Short mmCIF file of N, CA and C in Angstrom, two decimals:
data_model
loop_
_atom_site.label_atom_id
_atom_site.label_comp_id
_atom_site.label_asym_id
_atom_site.label_seq_id
_atom_site.Cartn_x
_atom_site.Cartn_y
_atom_site.Cartn_z
N MET Z 1 60.86 99.54 100.40
CA MET Z 1 62.05 99.16 99.69
C MET Z 1 63.05 100.30 99.56
N ALA Z 2 62.59 101.53 99.66
CA ALA Z 2 63.51 102.66 99.57
C ALA Z 2 64.51 102.64 100.70
N THR Z 3 64.12 102.12 101.85
CA THR Z 3 65.03 102.05 102.98
C THR Z 3 66.20 101.12 102.69
N LYS Z 4 65.96 100.02 102.00
CA LYS Z 4 67.01 99.07 101.71
C LYS Z 4 68.13 99.71 100.89
N SER Z 5 67.78 100.57 99.91
CA SER Z 5 68.80 101.18 99.08
C SER Z 5 69.60 102.21 99.85
N CYS Z 6 69.08 102.71 100.96
CA CYS Z 6 69.77 103.71 101.76
C CYS Z 6 70.37 103.11 103.02
N SER Z 7 70.54 101.79 103.03
CA SER Z 7 71.11 101.14 104.20
C SER Z 7 72.03 100.01 103.77
N ARG Z 8 72.80 99.53 104.71
CA ARG Z 8 73.65 98.37 104.47
C ARG Z 8 73.37 97.36 105.58
N THR Z 9 73.58 96.11 105.28
CA THR Z 9 73.33 95.06 106.25
C THR Z 9 74.62 94.76 106.99
N LEU Z 10 74.52 94.69 108.30
CA LEU Z 10 75.66 94.35 109.15
C LEU Z 10 75.41 93.02 109.85
N GLU Z 11 76.43 92.20 109.92
CA GLU Z 11 76.41 91.02 110.76
C GLU Z 11 77.26 91.35 111.97
N VAL Z 12 76.63 91.49 113.11
CA VAL Z 12 77.33 91.83 114.35
C VAL Z 12 77.29 90.60 115.24
N THR Z 13 78.45 90.04 115.54
CA THR Z 13 78.52 88.89 116.44
C THR Z 13 78.97 89.40 117.80
N ILE Z 14 78.10 89.27 118.78
CA ILE Z 14 78.44 89.65 120.15
C ILE Z 14 79.16 88.45 120.74
N ILE Z 15 80.45 88.60 121.00
CA ILE Z 15 81.27 87.48 121.45
C ILE Z 15 81.20 87.32 122.96
N SER Z 16 81.64 88.35 123.70
CA SER Z 16 81.70 88.22 125.15
C SER Z 16 81.83 89.57 125.82
N GLY Z 17 81.72 89.56 127.13
CA GLY Z 17 81.95 90.74 127.95
C GLY Z 17 82.98 90.41 129.02
N GLU Z 18 83.62 91.43 129.55
CA GLU Z 18 84.64 91.23 130.59
C GLU Z 18 84.46 92.25 131.69
N GLY Z 19 84.54 91.80 132.94
CA GLY Z 19 84.56 92.69 134.08
C GLY Z 19 83.31 93.54 134.26
N LEU Z 20 82.13 92.97 134.03
CA LEU Z 20 80.89 93.73 134.15
C LEU Z 20 80.45 93.82 135.61
N LEU Z 21 80.10 95.04 136.02
CA LEU Z 21 79.67 95.29 137.40
C LEU Z 21 78.27 95.89 137.43
N VAL Z 22 77.45 95.42 138.39
CA VAL Z 22 76.13 96.01 138.59
C VAL Z 22 76.28 97.34 139.32
N THR Z 23 77.13 97.36 140.34
CA THR Z 23 77.52 98.58 141.06
C THR Z 23 79.05 98.61 141.08
N GLN Z 24 79.62 99.64 141.67
CA GLN Z 24 81.08 99.77 141.71
C GLN Z 24 81.78 98.56 142.32
N SER Z 25 81.13 97.85 143.23
CA SER Z 25 81.78 96.73 143.91
C SER Z 25 81.07 95.39 143.73
N ARG Z 26 79.94 95.37 143.03
CA ARG Z 26 79.17 94.13 142.90
C ARG Z 26 79.16 93.65 141.43
N PRO Z 27 79.78 92.49 141.16
CA PRO Z 27 79.81 91.99 139.78
C PRO Z 27 78.45 91.45 139.33
N VAL Z 28 78.26 91.41 138.04
CA VAL Z 28 77.06 90.81 137.46
C VAL Z 28 77.09 89.32 137.79
N LYS Z 29 75.98 88.78 138.26
CA LYS Z 29 75.91 87.35 138.60
C LYS Z 29 75.40 86.51 137.45
N LYS Z 30 74.33 86.96 136.79
CA LYS Z 30 73.75 86.21 135.67
C LYS Z 30 72.76 87.10 134.92
N ASN Z 31 72.22 86.55 133.83
CA ASN Z 31 71.17 87.20 133.04
C ASN Z 31 71.60 88.48 132.34
N ALA Z 32 72.84 88.53 131.86
CA ALA Z 32 73.29 89.67 131.07
C ALA Z 32 72.89 89.44 129.61
N PHE Z 33 72.56 90.52 128.92
CA PHE Z 33 72.25 90.46 127.49
C PHE Z 33 72.69 91.75 126.83
N VAL Z 34 72.72 91.75 125.50
CA VAL Z 34 73.22 92.89 124.75
C VAL Z 34 72.16 93.35 123.76
N ILE Z 35 72.01 94.67 123.64
CA ILE Z 35 71.13 95.28 122.65
C ILE Z 35 72.02 96.05 121.68
N VAL Z 36 71.79 95.83 120.37
CA VAL Z 36 72.53 96.54 119.33
C VAL Z 36 71.55 97.45 118.60
N ARG Z 37 71.91 98.73 118.49
CA ARG Z 37 71.05 99.72 117.83
C ARG Z 37 71.82 100.41 116.71
N THR Z 38 71.09 100.72 115.63
CA THR Z 38 71.67 101.47 114.53
C THR Z 38 70.83 102.70 114.29
N ASP Z 39 71.23 103.83 114.83
CA ASP Z 39 70.52 105.10 114.62
C ASP Z 39 69.03 105.01 114.93
N SER Z 40 68.67 104.23 115.92
CA SER Z 40 67.27 104.04 116.34
C SER Z 40 66.38 103.47 115.24
N VAL Z 41 66.98 102.97 114.16
CA VAL Z 41 66.20 102.40 113.07
C VAL Z 41 65.99 100.90 113.30
N ASP Z 42 67.04 100.19 113.63
CA ASP Z 42 66.97 98.75 113.81
C ASP Z 42 67.58 98.39 115.15
N THR Z 43 66.89 97.55 115.92
CA THR Z 43 67.36 97.11 117.22
C THR Z 43 67.28 95.59 117.29
N GLN Z 44 68.36 94.95 117.73
CA GLN Z 44 68.40 93.51 117.91
C GLN Z 44 68.95 93.21 119.30
N MET Z 45 68.60 92.03 119.84
CA MET Z 45 68.98 91.69 121.20
C MET Z 45 69.47 90.24 121.27
N THR Z 46 70.50 90.00 122.09
CA THR Z 46 71.00 88.64 122.30
C THR Z 46 70.11 87.94 123.33
N LYS Z 47 70.37 86.66 123.48
CA LYS Z 47 69.72 85.89 124.54
C LYS Z 47 70.42 86.18 125.85
N LEU Z 48 69.80 85.80 126.96
CA LEU Z 48 70.41 85.98 128.28
C LEU Z 48 71.57 85.01 128.46
N ASP Z 49 72.67 85.49 129.04
CA ASP Z 49 73.74 84.60 129.47
C ASP Z 49 73.48 84.31 130.94
N THR Z 50 73.13 83.07 131.25
CA THR Z 50 72.74 82.72 132.62
C THR Z 50 73.88 82.18 133.46
N GLU Z 51 75.07 81.97 132.86
CA GLU Z 51 76.17 81.34 133.59
C GLU Z 51 77.46 82.14 133.64
N GLY Z 52 77.60 83.15 132.80
CA GLY Z 52 78.89 83.82 132.63
C GLY Z 52 79.31 84.77 133.73
N GLU Z 53 78.42 85.08 134.66
CA GLU Z 53 78.69 86.02 135.73
C GLU Z 53 79.23 87.33 135.18
N SER Z 54 80.35 87.85 135.68
CA SER Z 54 80.84 89.16 135.21
C SER Z 54 81.60 89.07 133.90
N ASN Z 55 81.79 87.85 133.38
CA ASN Z 55 82.45 87.63 132.09
C ASN Z 55 81.55 86.78 131.19
N PRO Z 56 80.40 87.31 130.79
CA PRO Z 56 79.46 86.51 129.99
C PRO Z 56 79.98 86.25 128.58
N ALA Z 57 79.49 85.16 127.99
CA ALA Z 57 79.81 84.82 126.60
C ALA Z 57 78.50 84.55 125.87
N TRP Z 58 78.32 85.22 124.74
CA TRP Z 58 77.10 85.04 123.96
C TRP Z 58 77.37 84.32 122.65
N ASN Z 59 78.42 84.72 121.93
CA ASN Z 59 78.73 84.16 120.61
C ASN Z 59 77.48 84.10 119.75
N GLU Z 60 76.77 85.20 119.69
CA GLU Z 60 75.49 85.26 118.97
C GLU Z 60 75.56 86.28 117.85
N LYS Z 61 75.16 85.86 116.65
CA LYS Z 61 75.18 86.74 115.48
C LYS Z 61 73.84 87.46 115.36
N LEU Z 62 73.91 88.78 115.25
CA LEU Z 62 72.73 89.62 115.04
C LEU Z 62 72.87 90.29 113.68
N VAL Z 63 71.81 90.30 112.91
CA VAL Z 63 71.82 90.95 111.60
C VAL Z 63 70.97 92.22 111.70
N VAL Z 64 71.59 93.36 111.41
CA VAL Z 64 70.90 94.65 111.52
C VAL Z 64 71.10 95.45 110.23
N ASP Z 65 70.11 96.27 109.92
CA ASP Z 65 70.23 97.21 108.80
C ASP Z 65 70.67 98.54 109.36
N MET Z 66 71.72 99.11 108.76
CA MET Z 66 72.26 100.38 109.22
C MET Z 66 72.14 101.41 108.10
N PRO Z 67 71.54 102.56 108.38
CA PRO Z 67 71.45 103.60 107.36
C PRO Z 67 72.85 104.02 106.90
N ILE Z 68 72.98 104.36 105.62
CA ILE Z 68 74.26 104.77 105.06
C ILE Z 68 74.82 105.99 105.79
N HIS Z 69 73.94 106.90 106.23
CA HIS Z 69 74.38 108.12 106.89
C HIS Z 69 74.75 107.93 108.36
N ALA Z 70 74.53 106.74 108.93
CA ALA Z 70 74.80 106.50 110.35
C ALA Z 70 76.29 106.64 110.64
N ARG Z 71 76.60 107.20 111.81
CA ARG Z 71 77.99 107.39 112.19
C ARG Z 71 78.42 106.46 113.31
N PHE Z 72 77.43 105.88 114.05
CA PHE Z 72 77.75 105.02 115.18
C PHE Z 72 76.83 103.80 115.21
N LEU Z 73 77.35 102.73 115.77
CA LEU Z 73 76.60 101.54 116.11
C LEU Z 73 76.61 101.50 117.64
N THR Z 74 75.46 101.46 118.27
CA THR Z 74 75.39 101.49 119.72
C THR Z 74 75.23 100.07 120.26
N VAL Z 75 76.10 99.70 121.20
CA VAL Z 75 76.06 98.39 121.83
C VAL Z 75 75.84 98.62 123.33
N GLU Z 76 74.75 98.07 123.85
CA GLU Z 76 74.38 98.30 125.25
C GLU Z 76 74.24 96.97 125.98
N VAL Z 77 74.97 96.80 127.07
CA VAL Z 77 74.88 95.60 127.89
C VAL Z 77 73.92 95.89 129.04
N GLN Z 78 72.96 94.98 129.21
CA GLN Z 78 71.99 95.11 130.29
C GLN Z 78 71.96 93.82 131.09
N CYS Z 79 71.39 93.91 132.29
CA CYS Z 79 71.26 92.76 133.17
C CYS Z 79 69.82 92.70 133.66
N LYS Z 80 69.21 91.53 133.53
CA LYS Z 80 67.84 91.35 133.99
C LYS Z 80 67.88 91.08 135.49
N THR Z 81 67.20 91.94 136.27
CA THR Z 81 67.15 91.78 137.72
C THR Z 81 65.71 91.60 138.16
N SER Z 82 65.51 91.35 139.43
CA SER Z 82 64.14 91.17 139.94
C SER Z 82 63.33 92.45 139.85
N SER Z 83 63.99 93.60 139.83
CA SER Z 83 63.28 94.88 139.73
C SER Z 83 63.22 95.41 138.30
N GLY Z 84 63.67 94.62 137.32
CA GLY Z 84 63.64 95.05 135.92
C GLY Z 84 65.02 94.99 135.28
N ASN Z 85 65.13 95.51 134.09
CA ASN Z 85 66.42 95.52 133.38
C ASN Z 85 67.26 96.70 133.82
N ARG Z 86 68.54 96.43 134.04
CA ARG Z 86 69.48 97.47 134.46
C ARG Z 86 70.58 97.62 133.43
N VAL Z 87 70.84 98.85 133.00
CA VAL Z 87 71.91 99.11 132.03
C VAL Z 87 73.25 99.00 132.75
N ILE Z 88 74.10 98.11 132.24
CA ILE Z 88 75.44 97.91 132.81
C ILE Z 88 76.42 98.88 132.17
N GLY Z 89 76.37 98.97 130.84
CA GLY Z 89 77.28 99.86 130.14
C GLY Z 89 76.94 99.95 128.66
N THR Z 90 77.42 101.04 128.05
CA THR Z 90 77.15 101.31 126.64
C THR Z 90 78.45 101.67 125.94
N ALA Z 91 78.55 101.23 124.67
CA ALA Z 91 79.68 101.62 123.82
C ALA Z 91 79.10 102.10 122.50
N ARG Z 92 79.64 103.22 122.01
CA ARG Z 92 79.26 103.73 120.69
C ARG Z 92 80.42 103.42 119.75
N VAL Z 93 80.17 102.52 118.81
CA VAL Z 93 81.19 102.05 117.89
C VAL Z 93 81.15 102.91 116.63
N PRO Z 94 82.23 103.65 116.32
CA PRO Z 94 82.24 104.45 115.09
C PRO Z 94 82.15 103.56 113.85
N VAL Z 95 81.29 103.92 112.92
CA VAL Z 95 81.13 103.16 111.69
C VAL Z 95 82.45 103.10 110.92
N SER Z 96 83.26 104.14 111.04
CA SER Z 96 84.55 104.17 110.35
C SER Z 96 85.50 103.08 110.84
N ASP Z 97 85.22 102.46 112.00
CA ASP Z 97 86.06 101.37 112.50
C ASP Z 97 85.86 100.08 111.71
N PHE Z 98 84.75 99.95 110.97
CA PHE Z 98 84.52 98.71 110.23
C PHE Z 98 84.04 98.91 108.79
N THR Z 99 84.01 100.13 108.30
CA THR Z 99 83.68 100.36 106.89
C THR Z 99 84.70 101.31 106.28
N GLY Z 100 84.78 101.30 104.97
CA GLY Z 100 85.69 102.22 104.29
C GLY Z 100 87.13 101.87 104.52
N GLY Z 101 87.98 102.83 104.29
CA GLY Z 101 89.41 102.62 104.48
C GLY Z 101 89.98 101.67 103.46
N TYR Z 102 90.92 100.85 103.89
CA TYR Z 102 91.64 99.98 102.98
C TYR Z 102 91.25 98.51 103.10
N THR Z 103 90.21 98.21 103.84
CA THR Z 103 89.77 96.82 103.94
C THR Z 103 88.68 96.55 102.91
N PRO Z 104 88.67 95.36 102.35
CA PRO Z 104 87.65 95.04 101.33
C PRO Z 104 86.27 94.89 101.96
N GLU Z 105 85.24 95.03 101.11
CA GLU Z 105 83.88 94.77 101.56
C GLU Z 105 83.82 93.34 102.08
N ASN Z 106 82.94 93.08 103.00
CA ASN Z 106 82.72 91.75 103.55
C ASN Z 106 83.84 91.31 104.50
N TYR Z 107 84.74 92.21 104.88
CA TYR Z 107 85.85 91.90 105.78
C TYR Z 107 85.32 91.76 107.20
N LEU Z 108 85.79 90.76 107.94
CA LEU Z 108 85.36 90.53 109.31
C LEU Z 108 86.29 91.26 110.27
N HIS Z 109 85.76 92.25 110.98
CA HIS Z 109 86.53 93.05 111.93
C HIS Z 109 86.27 92.54 113.34
N PHE Z 110 87.32 92.24 114.10
CA PHE Z 110 87.19 91.87 115.51
C PHE Z 110 87.52 93.10 116.34
N LEU Z 111 86.59 93.51 117.20
CA LEU Z 111 86.70 94.77 117.92
C LEU Z 111 86.42 94.57 119.40
N SER Z 112 87.04 95.38 120.25
CA SER Z 112 86.78 95.41 121.69
C SER Z 112 86.63 96.87 122.10
N TYR Z 113 85.62 97.14 122.93
CA TYR Z 113 85.36 98.51 123.36
C TYR Z 113 85.10 98.57 124.85
N ARG Z 114 85.55 99.65 125.44
CA ARG Z 114 85.28 99.93 126.85
C ARG Z 114 83.82 100.34 126.99
N LEU Z 115 83.12 99.75 127.94
CA LEU Z 115 81.74 100.13 128.23
C LEU Z 115 81.75 101.26 129.27
N ARG Z 116 80.79 102.15 129.15
CA ARG Z 116 80.61 103.24 130.11
C ARG Z 116 79.22 103.14 130.71
N ASP Z 117 79.13 103.33 132.04
CA ASP Z 117 77.81 103.29 132.68
C ASP Z 117 77.11 104.63 132.52
N GLY Z 118 75.97 104.80 133.15
CA GLY Z 118 75.17 106.02 133.03
C GLY Z 118 75.88 107.27 133.50
N ASN Z 119 76.88 107.12 134.38
CA ASN Z 119 77.65 108.26 134.89
C ASN Z 119 78.93 108.51 134.08
N GLY Z 120 79.14 107.72 133.04
CA GLY Z 120 80.35 107.88 132.23
C GLY Z 120 81.56 107.14 132.78
N GLU Z 121 81.36 106.36 133.83
CA GLU Z 121 82.46 105.61 134.43
C GLU Z 121 82.70 104.31 133.67
N ARG Z 122 83.94 103.85 133.65
CA ARG Z 122 84.28 102.58 133.01
C ARG Z 122 83.55 101.44 133.70
N ASN Z 123 83.02 100.53 132.87
CA ASN Z 123 82.33 99.38 133.45
C ASN Z 123 82.43 98.18 132.52
N GLY Z 124 83.62 97.64 132.37
CA GLY Z 124 83.81 96.43 131.59
C GLY Z 124 84.15 96.68 130.14
N ILE Z 125 84.24 95.57 129.42
CA ILE Z 125 84.61 95.57 128.01
C ILE Z 125 83.66 94.67 127.25
N ILE Z 126 83.34 95.05 126.02
CA ILE Z 126 82.53 94.21 125.13
C ILE Z 126 83.40 93.81 123.95
N ASN Z 127 83.37 92.52 123.60
CA ASN Z 127 84.12 91.98 122.47
C ASN Z 127 83.11 91.57 121.40
N LEU Z 128 83.35 92.03 120.17
CA LEU Z 128 82.41 91.74 119.10
C LEU Z 128 83.12 91.68 117.76
N SER Z 129 82.42 91.18 116.77
CA SER Z 129 82.93 91.24 115.40
C SER Z 129 81.84 91.84 114.54
N VAL Z 130 82.26 92.55 113.48
CA VAL Z 130 81.32 93.22 112.58
C VAL Z 130 81.75 92.95 111.15
N ARG Z 131 80.76 92.63 110.33
CA ARG Z 131 80.99 92.43 108.90
C ARG Z 131 79.91 93.21 108.16
N ALA Z 132 80.33 94.15 107.30
CA ALA Z 132 79.39 94.88 106.44
C ALA Z 132 79.19 94.01 105.21
N LYS Z 133 77.97 93.51 105.02
CA LYS Z 133 77.67 92.58 103.93
C LYS Z 133 77.63 93.30 102.59
N VAL Z 134 78.14 92.62 101.57
CA VAL Z 134 78.08 93.13 100.21
C VAL Z 134 76.68 92.85 99.67
N PRO Z 135 76.03 93.84 99.06
CA PRO Z 135 74.69 93.60 98.51
C PRO Z 135 74.72 92.48 97.48
N GLU Z 136 73.64 91.68 97.47
CA GLU Z 136 73.58 90.55 96.54
C GLU Z 136 73.58 91.00 95.09
N ASN Z 137 73.10 92.22 94.80
CA ASN Z 137 73.04 92.67 93.42
C ASN Z 137 74.37 93.23 92.92
N ALA Z 138 75.40 93.24 93.77
CA ALA Z 138 76.72 93.69 93.32
C ALA Z 138 77.29 92.60 92.42
N SER Z 139 77.63 92.94 91.19
CA SER Z 139 78.01 91.94 90.20
C SER Z 139 79.40 91.35 90.45
N SER Z 140 80.37 92.20 90.82
CA SER Z 140 81.73 91.69 90.96
C SER Z 140 82.57 92.72 91.69
N TYR Z 141 83.68 92.24 92.26
CA TYR Z 141 84.62 93.17 92.87
C TYR Z 141 85.48 93.83 91.80
N ALA Z 142 85.53 93.23 90.62
CA ALA Z 142 86.38 93.76 89.56
C ALA Z 142 85.90 95.15 89.19
N THR Z 143 86.85 96.06 89.08
CA THR Z 143 86.53 97.45 88.77
C THR Z 143 87.24 97.85 87.50
N PHE Z 144 86.51 98.47 86.60
CA PHE Z 144 87.11 98.96 85.37
C PHE Z 144 86.98 100.47 85.35
N TYR Z 145 88.09 101.15 85.18
CA TYR Z 145 88.09 102.60 85.15
C TYR Z 145 88.03 103.08 83.71
N SER Z 146 87.31 104.18 83.46
CA SER Z 146 87.13 104.65 82.10
C SER Z 146 88.16 105.69 81.68
N GLN Z 147 89.11 106.02 82.56
CA GLN Z 147 90.12 106.98 82.17
C GLN Z 147 91.03 106.38 81.12
N PRO Z 148 91.44 107.17 80.11
CA PRO Z 148 92.32 106.62 79.07
C PRO Z 148 93.65 106.17 79.67
N GLY Z 149 94.08 104.99 79.27
CA GLY Z 149 95.37 104.49 79.70
C GLY Z 149 95.36 103.85 81.07
N LEU Z 150 94.21 103.78 81.73
CA LEU Z 150 94.15 103.19 83.06
C LEU Z 150 93.04 102.17 83.08
N LYS Z 151 93.40 100.90 83.21
CA LYS Z 151 92.41 99.85 83.26
C LYS Z 151 92.90 98.80 84.24
N VAL Z 152 92.12 98.53 85.27
CA VAL Z 152 92.50 97.60 86.31
C VAL Z 152 91.38 96.59 86.45
N SER Z 153 91.72 95.33 86.53
CA SER Z 153 90.71 94.30 86.78
C SER Z 153 91.29 93.27 87.73
N ALA Z 154 90.42 92.52 88.33
CA ALA Z 154 90.86 91.48 89.26
C ALA Z 154 90.77 90.13 88.59
N ASP Z 155 91.78 89.31 88.79
CA ASP Z 155 91.76 87.95 88.29
C ASP Z 155 91.18 87.08 89.39
N GLU Z 156 89.96 86.60 89.19
CA GLU Z 156 89.24 85.83 90.21
C GLU Z 156 90.05 84.64 90.71
N GLY Z 157 90.85 84.00 89.84
CA GLY Z 157 91.58 82.81 90.23
C GLY Z 157 92.78 83.09 91.10
N VAL Z 158 93.36 84.29 91.01
CA VAL Z 158 94.58 84.59 91.73
C VAL Z 158 94.30 85.36 93.02
N SER Z 159 93.52 86.44 92.94
CA SER Z 159 93.36 87.32 94.09
C SER Z 159 92.02 87.19 94.78
N GLY Z 160 91.17 86.28 94.36
CA GLY Z 160 89.86 86.17 94.98
C GLY Z 160 88.93 87.28 94.55
N GLY Z 161 89.31 88.04 93.52
CA GLY Z 161 88.43 89.08 93.00
C GLY Z 161 88.57 90.41 93.68
N ILE Z 162 89.61 90.61 94.49
CA ILE Z 162 89.76 91.87 95.21
C ILE Z 162 90.86 92.69 94.57
N VAL Z 163 90.57 93.94 94.27
CA VAL Z 163 91.55 94.84 93.69
C VAL Z 163 92.00 95.80 94.77
N THR Z 164 93.31 95.91 94.95
CA THR Z 164 93.85 96.90 95.88
C THR Z 164 94.93 97.67 95.17
N GLY Z 165 95.17 98.85 95.63
CA GLY Z 165 96.23 99.65 95.02
C GLY Z 165 96.13 101.09 95.47
N VAL Z 166 97.05 101.88 94.97
CA VAL Z 166 97.10 103.30 95.30
C VAL Z 166 96.68 104.08 94.06
N PRO Z 167 95.71 104.98 94.18
CA PRO Z 167 95.29 105.75 93.00
C PRO Z 167 96.43 106.64 92.49
N VAL Z 168 96.59 106.68 91.18
CA VAL Z 168 97.61 107.50 90.55
C VAL Z 168 96.92 108.35 89.50
N TRP Z 169 97.20 109.65 89.50
CA TRP Z 169 96.60 110.54 88.51
C TRP Z 169 97.30 110.34 87.19
N TYR Z 170 96.55 109.99 86.18
CA TYR Z 170 97.08 109.74 84.85
C TYR Z 170 97.46 111.07 84.21
N GLY Z 171 98.64 111.14 83.65
CA GLY Z 171 99.08 112.34 82.95
C GLY Z 171 99.69 113.39 83.85
N TYR Z 172 100.09 113.01 85.06
CA TYR Z 172 100.70 113.95 85.99
C TYR Z 172 102.07 114.38 85.47
N GLN Z 173 102.35 115.68 85.47
CA GLN Z 173 103.65 116.20 85.05
C GLN Z 173 104.17 117.15 86.12
N ARG Z 174 105.47 117.18 86.25
CA ARG Z 174 106.08 118.10 87.22
C ARG Z 174 106.26 119.46 86.64
#
């Protein structure tokens, strides 16, 4: 259970791929799949796309646990061949692209990344969406600050419970 408190749950939907090549001149014919890794802690895999050729579509949601300290989410496209699985391309998705910043928790991010093969050459694009899930034990989005003279809360009926704004230092003087 200690791992759960040091991780967050991600919903990663692998939508599709574009322009995938087995070699520089040979497109993927069938049996492409995607592996999602989070700091080698959690690994999930999509089903095979048997019809999409070099533009496969999965539309498959994978749920993975990502450590809080993780900096990247690794997305790897592979193709099942008669001689085994072949890596088509890999993308390292920075965690900062879908967490933190000015977007609220539970926000659905649609992302596209260039895949790179084992030699670092461009090899297609992966389209995905990522949502960092809010822990079930989180009571509310409403935030109350304890500084004197500063109190902000969210009205659930008007804003859906999300507070946004710019921090202002109370008592600032020139």
